[in-house]
mmCIF file with all atom_site columns, C-alpha atoms in Angstrom:
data_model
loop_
_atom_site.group_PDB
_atom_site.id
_atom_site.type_symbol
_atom_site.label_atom_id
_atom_site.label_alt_id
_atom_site.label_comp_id
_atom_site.label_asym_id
_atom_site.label_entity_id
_atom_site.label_seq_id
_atom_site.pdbx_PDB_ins_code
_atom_site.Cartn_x
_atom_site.Cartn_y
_atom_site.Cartn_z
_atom_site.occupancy
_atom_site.B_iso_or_equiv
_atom_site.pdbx_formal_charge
_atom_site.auth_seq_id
_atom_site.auth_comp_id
_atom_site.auth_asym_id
_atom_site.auth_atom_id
_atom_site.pdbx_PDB_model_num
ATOM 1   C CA . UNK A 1 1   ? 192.104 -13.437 -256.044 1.00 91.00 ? 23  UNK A CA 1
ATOM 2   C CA . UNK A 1 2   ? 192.058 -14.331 -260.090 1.00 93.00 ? 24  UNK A CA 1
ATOM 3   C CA . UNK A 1 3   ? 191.112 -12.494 -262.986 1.00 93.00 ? 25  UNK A CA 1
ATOM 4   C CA . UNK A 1 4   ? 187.973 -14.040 -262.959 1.00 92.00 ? 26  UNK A CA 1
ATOM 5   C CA . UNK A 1 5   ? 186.889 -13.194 -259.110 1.00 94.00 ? 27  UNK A CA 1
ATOM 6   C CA . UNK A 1 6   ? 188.206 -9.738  -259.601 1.00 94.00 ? 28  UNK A CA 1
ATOM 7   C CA . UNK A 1 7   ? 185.968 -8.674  -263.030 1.00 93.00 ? 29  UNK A CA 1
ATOM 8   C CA . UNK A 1 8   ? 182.686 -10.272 -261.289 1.00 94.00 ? 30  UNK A CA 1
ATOM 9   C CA . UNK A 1 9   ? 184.061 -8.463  -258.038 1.00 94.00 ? 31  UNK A CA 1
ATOM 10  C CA . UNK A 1 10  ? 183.945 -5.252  -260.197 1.00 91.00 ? 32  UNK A CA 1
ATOM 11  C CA . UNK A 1 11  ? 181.070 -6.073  -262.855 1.00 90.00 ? 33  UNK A CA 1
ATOM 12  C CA . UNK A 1 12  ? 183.856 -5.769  -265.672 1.00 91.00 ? 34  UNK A CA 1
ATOM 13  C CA . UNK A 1 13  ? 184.852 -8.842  -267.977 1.00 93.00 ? 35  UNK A CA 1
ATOM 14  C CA . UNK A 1 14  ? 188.529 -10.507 -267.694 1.00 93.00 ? 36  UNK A CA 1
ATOM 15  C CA . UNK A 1 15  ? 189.489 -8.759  -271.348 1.00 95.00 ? 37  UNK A CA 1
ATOM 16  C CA . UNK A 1 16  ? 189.031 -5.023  -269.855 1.00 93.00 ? 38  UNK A CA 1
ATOM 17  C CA . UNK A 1 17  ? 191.157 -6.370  -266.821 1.00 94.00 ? 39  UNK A CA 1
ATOM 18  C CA . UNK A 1 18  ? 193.703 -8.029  -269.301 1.00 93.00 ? 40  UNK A CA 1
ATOM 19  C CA . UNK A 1 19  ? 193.783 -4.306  -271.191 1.00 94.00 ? 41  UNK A CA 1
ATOM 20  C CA . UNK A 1 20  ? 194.223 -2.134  -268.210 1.00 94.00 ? 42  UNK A CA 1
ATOM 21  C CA . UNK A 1 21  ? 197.316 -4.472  -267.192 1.00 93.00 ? 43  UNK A CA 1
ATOM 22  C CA . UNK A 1 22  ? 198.819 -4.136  -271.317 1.00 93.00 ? 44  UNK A CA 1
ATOM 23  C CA . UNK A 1 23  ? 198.174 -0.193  -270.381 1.00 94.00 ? 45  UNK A CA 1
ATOM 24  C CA . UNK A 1 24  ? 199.548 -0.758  -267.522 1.00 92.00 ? 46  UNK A CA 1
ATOM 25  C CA . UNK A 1 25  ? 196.871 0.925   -265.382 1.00 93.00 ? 47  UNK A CA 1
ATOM 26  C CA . UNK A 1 26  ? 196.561 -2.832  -263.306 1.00 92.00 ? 48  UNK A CA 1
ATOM 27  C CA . UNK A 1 27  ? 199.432 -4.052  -262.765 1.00 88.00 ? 49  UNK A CA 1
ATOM 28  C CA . UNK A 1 28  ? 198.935 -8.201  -262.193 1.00 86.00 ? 50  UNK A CA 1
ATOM 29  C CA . UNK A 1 29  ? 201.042 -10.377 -259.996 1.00 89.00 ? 51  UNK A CA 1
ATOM 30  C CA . UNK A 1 30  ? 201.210 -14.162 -261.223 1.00 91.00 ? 52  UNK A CA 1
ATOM 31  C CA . UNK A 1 31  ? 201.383 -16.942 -259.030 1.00 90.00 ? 53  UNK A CA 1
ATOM 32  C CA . UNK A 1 32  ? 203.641 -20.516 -259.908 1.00 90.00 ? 54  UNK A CA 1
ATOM 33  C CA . UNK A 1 33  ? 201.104 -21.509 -262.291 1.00 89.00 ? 55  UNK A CA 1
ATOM 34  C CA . UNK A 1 34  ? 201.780 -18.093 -264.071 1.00 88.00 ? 56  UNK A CA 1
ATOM 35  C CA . UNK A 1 35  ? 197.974 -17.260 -263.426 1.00 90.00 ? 57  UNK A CA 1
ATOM 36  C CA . UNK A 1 36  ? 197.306 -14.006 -262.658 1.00 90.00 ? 58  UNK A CA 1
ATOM 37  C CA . UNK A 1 37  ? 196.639 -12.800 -258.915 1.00 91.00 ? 59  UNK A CA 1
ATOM 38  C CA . UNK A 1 38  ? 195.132 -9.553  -257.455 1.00 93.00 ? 60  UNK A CA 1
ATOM 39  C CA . UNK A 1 39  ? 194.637 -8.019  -254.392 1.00 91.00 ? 61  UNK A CA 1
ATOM 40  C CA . UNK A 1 40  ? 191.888 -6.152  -252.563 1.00 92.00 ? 62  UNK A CA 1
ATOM 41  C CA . UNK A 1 41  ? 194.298 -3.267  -253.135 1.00 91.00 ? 63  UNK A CA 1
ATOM 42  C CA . UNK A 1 42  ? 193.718 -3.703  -257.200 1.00 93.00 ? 64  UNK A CA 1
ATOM 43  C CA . UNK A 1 43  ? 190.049 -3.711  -256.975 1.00 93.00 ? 65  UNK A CA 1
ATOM 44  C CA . UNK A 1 44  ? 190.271 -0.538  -255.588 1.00 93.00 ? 66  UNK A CA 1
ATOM 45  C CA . UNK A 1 45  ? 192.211 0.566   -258.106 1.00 93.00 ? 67  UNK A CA 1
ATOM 46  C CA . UNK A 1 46  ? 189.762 -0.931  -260.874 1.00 94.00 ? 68  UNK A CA 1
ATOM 47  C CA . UNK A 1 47  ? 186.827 0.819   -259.092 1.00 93.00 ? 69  UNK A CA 1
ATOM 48  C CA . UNK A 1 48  ? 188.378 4.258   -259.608 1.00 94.00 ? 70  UNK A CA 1
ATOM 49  C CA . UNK A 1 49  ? 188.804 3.577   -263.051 1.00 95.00 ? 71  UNK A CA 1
ATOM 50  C CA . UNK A 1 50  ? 185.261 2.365   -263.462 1.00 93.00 ? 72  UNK A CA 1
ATOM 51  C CA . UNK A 1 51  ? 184.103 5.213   -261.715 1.00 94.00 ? 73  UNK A CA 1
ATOM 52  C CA . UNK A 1 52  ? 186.031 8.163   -263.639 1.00 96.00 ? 74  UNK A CA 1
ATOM 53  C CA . UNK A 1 53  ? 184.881 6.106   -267.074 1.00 94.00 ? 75  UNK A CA 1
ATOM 54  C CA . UNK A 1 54  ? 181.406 6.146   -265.901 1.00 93.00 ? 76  UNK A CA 1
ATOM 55  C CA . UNK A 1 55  ? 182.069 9.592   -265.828 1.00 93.00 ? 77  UNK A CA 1
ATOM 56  C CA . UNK A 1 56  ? 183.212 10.181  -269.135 1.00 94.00 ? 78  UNK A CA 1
ATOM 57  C CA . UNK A 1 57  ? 187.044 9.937   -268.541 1.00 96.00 ? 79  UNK A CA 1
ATOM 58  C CA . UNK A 1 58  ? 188.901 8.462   -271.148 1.00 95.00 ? 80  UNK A CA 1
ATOM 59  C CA . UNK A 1 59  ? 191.371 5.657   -269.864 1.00 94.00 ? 81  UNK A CA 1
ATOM 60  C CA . UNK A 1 60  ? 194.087 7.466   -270.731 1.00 95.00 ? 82  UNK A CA 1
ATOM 61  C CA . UNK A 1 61  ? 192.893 10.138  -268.074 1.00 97.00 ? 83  UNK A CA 1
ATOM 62  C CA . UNK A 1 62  ? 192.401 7.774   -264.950 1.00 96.00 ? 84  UNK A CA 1
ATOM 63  C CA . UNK A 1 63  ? 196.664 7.298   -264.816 1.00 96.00 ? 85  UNK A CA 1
ATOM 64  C CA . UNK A 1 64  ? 196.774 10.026  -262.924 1.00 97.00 ? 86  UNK A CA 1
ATOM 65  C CA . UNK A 1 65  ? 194.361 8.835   -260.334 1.00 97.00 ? 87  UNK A CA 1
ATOM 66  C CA . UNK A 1 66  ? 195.251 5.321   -260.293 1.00 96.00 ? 88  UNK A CA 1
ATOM 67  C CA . UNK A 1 67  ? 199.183 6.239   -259.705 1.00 95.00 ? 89  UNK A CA 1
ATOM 68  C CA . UNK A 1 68  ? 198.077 8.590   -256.575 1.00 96.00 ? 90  UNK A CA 1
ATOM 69  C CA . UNK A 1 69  ? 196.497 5.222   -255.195 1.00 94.00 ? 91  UNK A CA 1
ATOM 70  C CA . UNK A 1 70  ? 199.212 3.419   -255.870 1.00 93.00 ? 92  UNK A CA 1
ATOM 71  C CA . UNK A 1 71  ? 201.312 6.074   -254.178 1.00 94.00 ? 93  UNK A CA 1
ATOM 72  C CA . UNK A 1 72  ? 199.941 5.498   -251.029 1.00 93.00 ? 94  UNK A CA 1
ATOM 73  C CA . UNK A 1 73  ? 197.180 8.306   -250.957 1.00 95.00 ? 95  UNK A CA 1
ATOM 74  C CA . UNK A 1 74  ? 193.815 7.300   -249.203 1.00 92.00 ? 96  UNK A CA 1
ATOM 75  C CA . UNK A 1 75  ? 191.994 8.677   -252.032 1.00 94.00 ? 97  UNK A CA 1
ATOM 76  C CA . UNK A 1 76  ? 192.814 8.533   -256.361 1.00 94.00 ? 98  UNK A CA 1
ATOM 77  C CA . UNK A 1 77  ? 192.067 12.377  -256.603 1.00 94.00 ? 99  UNK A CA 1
ATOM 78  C CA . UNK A 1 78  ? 193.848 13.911  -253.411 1.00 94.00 ? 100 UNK A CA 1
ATOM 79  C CA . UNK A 1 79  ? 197.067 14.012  -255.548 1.00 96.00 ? 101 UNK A CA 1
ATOM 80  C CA . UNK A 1 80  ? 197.572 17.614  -258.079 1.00 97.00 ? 102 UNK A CA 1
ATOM 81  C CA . UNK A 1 81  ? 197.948 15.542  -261.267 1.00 97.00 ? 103 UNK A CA 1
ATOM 82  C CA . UNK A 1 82  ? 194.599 14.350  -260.424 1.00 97.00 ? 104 UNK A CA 1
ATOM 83  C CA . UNK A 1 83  ? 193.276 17.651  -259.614 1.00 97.00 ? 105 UNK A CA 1
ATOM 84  C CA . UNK A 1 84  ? 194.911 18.759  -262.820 1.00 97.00 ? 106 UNK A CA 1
ATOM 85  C CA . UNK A 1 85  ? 192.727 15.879  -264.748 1.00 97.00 ? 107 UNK A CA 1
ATOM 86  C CA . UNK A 1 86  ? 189.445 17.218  -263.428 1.00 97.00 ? 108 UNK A CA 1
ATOM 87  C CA . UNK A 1 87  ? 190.394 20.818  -264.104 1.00 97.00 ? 109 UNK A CA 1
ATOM 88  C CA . UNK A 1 88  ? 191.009 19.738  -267.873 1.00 97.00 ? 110 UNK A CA 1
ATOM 89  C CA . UNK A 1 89  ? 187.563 17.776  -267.841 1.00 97.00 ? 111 UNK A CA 1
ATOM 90  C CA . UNK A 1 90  ? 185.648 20.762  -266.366 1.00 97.00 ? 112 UNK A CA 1
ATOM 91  C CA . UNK A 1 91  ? 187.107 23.056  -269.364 1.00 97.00 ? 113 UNK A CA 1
ATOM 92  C CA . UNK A 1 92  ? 186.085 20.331  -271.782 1.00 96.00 ? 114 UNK A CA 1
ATOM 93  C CA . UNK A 1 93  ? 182.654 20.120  -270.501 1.00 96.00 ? 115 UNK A CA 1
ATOM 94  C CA . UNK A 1 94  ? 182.566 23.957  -270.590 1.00 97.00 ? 116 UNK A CA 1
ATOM 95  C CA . UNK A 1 95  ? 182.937 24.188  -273.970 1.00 97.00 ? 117 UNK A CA 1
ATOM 96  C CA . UNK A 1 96  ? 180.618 21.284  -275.267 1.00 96.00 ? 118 UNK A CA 1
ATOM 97  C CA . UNK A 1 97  ? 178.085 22.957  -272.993 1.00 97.00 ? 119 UNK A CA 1
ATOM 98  C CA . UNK A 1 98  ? 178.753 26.221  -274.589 1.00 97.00 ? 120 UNK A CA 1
ATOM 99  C CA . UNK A 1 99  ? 178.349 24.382  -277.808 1.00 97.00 ? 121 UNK A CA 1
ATOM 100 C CA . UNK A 1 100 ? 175.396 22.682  -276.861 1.00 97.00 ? 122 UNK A CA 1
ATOM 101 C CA . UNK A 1 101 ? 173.624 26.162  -276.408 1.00 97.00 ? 123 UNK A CA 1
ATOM 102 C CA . UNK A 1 102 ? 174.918 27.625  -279.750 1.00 96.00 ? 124 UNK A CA 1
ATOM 103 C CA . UNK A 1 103 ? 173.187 24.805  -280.998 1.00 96.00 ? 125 UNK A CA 1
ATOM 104 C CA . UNK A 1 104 ? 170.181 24.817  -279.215 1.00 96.00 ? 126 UNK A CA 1
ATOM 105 C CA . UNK A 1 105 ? 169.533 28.897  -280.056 1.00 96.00 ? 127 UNK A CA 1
ATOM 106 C CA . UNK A 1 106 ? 169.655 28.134  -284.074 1.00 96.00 ? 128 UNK A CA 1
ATOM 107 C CA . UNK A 1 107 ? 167.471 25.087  -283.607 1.00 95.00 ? 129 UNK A CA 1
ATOM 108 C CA . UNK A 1 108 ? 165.245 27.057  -281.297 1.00 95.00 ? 130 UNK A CA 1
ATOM 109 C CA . UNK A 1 109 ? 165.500 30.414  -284.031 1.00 95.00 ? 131 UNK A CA 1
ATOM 110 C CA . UNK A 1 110 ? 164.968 28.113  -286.857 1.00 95.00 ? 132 UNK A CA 1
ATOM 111 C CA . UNK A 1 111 ? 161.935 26.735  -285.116 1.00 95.00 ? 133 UNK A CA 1
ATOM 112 C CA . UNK A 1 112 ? 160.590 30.250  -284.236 1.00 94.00 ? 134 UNK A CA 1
ATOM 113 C CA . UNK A 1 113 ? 160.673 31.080  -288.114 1.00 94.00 ? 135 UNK A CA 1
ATOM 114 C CA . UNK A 1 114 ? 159.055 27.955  -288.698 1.00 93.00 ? 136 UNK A CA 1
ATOM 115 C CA . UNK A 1 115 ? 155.857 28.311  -286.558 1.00 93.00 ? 137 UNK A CA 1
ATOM 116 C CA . UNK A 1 116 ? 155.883 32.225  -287.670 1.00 91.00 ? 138 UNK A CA 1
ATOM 117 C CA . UNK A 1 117 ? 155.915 31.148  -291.770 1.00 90.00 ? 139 UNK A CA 1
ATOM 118 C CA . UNK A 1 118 ? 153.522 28.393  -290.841 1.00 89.00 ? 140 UNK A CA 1
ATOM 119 C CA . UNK A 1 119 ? 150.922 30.749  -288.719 1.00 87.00 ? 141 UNK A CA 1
ATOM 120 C CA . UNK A 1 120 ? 151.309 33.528  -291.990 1.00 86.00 ? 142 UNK A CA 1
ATOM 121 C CA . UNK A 1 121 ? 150.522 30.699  -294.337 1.00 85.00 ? 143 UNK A CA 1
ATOM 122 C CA . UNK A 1 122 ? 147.634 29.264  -292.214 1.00 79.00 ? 144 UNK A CA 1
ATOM 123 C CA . UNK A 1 123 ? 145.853 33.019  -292.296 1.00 79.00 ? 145 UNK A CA 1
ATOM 124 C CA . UNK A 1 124 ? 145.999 33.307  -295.657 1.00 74.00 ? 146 UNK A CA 1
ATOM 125 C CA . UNK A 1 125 ? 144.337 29.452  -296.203 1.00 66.00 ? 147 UNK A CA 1
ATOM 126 C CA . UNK A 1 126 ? 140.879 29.480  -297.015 1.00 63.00 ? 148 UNK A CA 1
ATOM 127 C CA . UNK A 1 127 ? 141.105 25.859  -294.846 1.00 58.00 ? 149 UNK A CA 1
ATOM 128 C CA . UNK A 1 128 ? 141.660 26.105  -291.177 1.00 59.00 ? 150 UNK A CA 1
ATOM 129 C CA . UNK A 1 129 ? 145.468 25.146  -290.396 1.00 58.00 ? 151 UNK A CA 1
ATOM 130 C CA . UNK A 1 130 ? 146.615 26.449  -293.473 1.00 54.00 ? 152 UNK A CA 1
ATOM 131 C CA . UNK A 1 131 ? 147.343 24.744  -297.073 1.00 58.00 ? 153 UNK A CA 1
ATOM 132 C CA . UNK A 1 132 ? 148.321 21.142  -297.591 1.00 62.00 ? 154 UNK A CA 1
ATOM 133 C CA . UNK A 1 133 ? 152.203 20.788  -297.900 1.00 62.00 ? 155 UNK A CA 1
ATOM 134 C CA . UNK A 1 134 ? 153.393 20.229  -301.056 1.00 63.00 ? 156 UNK A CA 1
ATOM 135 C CA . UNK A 1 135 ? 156.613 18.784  -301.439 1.00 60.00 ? 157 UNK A CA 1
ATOM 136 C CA . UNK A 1 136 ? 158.515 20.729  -303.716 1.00 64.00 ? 158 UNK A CA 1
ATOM 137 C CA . UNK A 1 137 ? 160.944 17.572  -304.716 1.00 61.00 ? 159 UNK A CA 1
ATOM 138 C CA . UNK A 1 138 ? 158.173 15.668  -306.501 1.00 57.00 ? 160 UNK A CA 1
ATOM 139 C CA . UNK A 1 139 ? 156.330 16.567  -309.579 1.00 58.00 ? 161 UNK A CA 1
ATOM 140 C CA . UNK A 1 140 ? 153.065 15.199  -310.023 1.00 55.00 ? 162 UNK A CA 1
ATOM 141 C CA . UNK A 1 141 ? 153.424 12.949  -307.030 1.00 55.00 ? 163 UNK A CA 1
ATOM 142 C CA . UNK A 1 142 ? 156.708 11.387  -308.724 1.00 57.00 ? 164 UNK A CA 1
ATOM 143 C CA . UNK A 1 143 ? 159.785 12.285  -307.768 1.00 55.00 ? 165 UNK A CA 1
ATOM 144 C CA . UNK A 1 144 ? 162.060 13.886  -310.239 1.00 52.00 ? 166 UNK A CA 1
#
C-alpha cells in the first residue's frame, strides 16, 4: 500500500509516517516510481507505536517494541527490552504520582487554613459570612 492508504489505514497523517521512517522506527520500501510502499506487516508496526504514544511513551521509547516485531515476535512487548521500557515507565509514573500527592496535601493544608481563617473571621463579623474582602493591593479602590 502507499503512504497515503497506510496513515488513513492508521488515522495518522503521511508527515508522522515520513518521521518515523527518518527515525527509522518504519522502515519504507519504494517501488520503480521511487514512491513509497508498505505492507500489512508495517501497519502493525505503526499501530504499536500509536498505541504506546497514546499511552504516554515517548517515540524514542517504542524502538524497543517495534524491533521485537520486527524480530519476528507475535507480540511488540514479549521481548525483555520491551519489558525493560515498561518497567522504566511504571517508575516514572511512580514518582509523578508520588508528586502529584505532595502536591495535593499542601493544596489540600493550604485550603484547610483557609476555610479555618475564614470561619474565625466570619464569627467575629457583626454580618453573617464574615467581613467584605478587602484587597490589600489597592488603596482607596486604586491600585498602588
Amino acid at each position: 500500500m502507499r503512504i497515503g492508504e497506510l496513515a488513513k489505514r492508521a488515522g495518522t497523517t503521511t508527515r508522522a509516517l515520513r518521521y518515523y521512517e527518518a527515525r527509522g522506527l518504519l522502515p519504507a520500501q519504494r517501488d520503480g516510481n521511487g514512491h513509497r510502499t508498505y505492507d500489512e506487516s508495517d501497519l502493525r508496526l505503526l499501530r504499536q507505536i500509536r498505541t504506546l504514544q497514546d499511552f504516554g511513551f515517548g517515540l524514542e521509547e517504542t524502538r524497543p517494541f517495534v524491533e521485537c516485531l520486527r524480530a519476528g515476535h507475535p507480540a511488540g512487548d514479549s521481548c525483555p527490552a520491551s519489558l525493560a521500557v515498561y518497567r522504566a515507565k511504571l517508575d516514572e509514573l511512580d514518582g509523578l504520582i508520588g508528586q502529584l500527592r505532595s502536591v495535593r496535601e499542601q493544596v489540600a493544608a493550604q485550603l484547610a487554613r483557609a476555610e479555618e481563617a475564614r470561619a474565625a473571621l466570619a464569627a467575629g463579623a457583626e454580618v453573617p459570612g464574615g467581613p467584605e474582602p478587602v484587597c490589600e493591593m489597592t488603596h482607596g479602590g486604586v491600585f498602588e
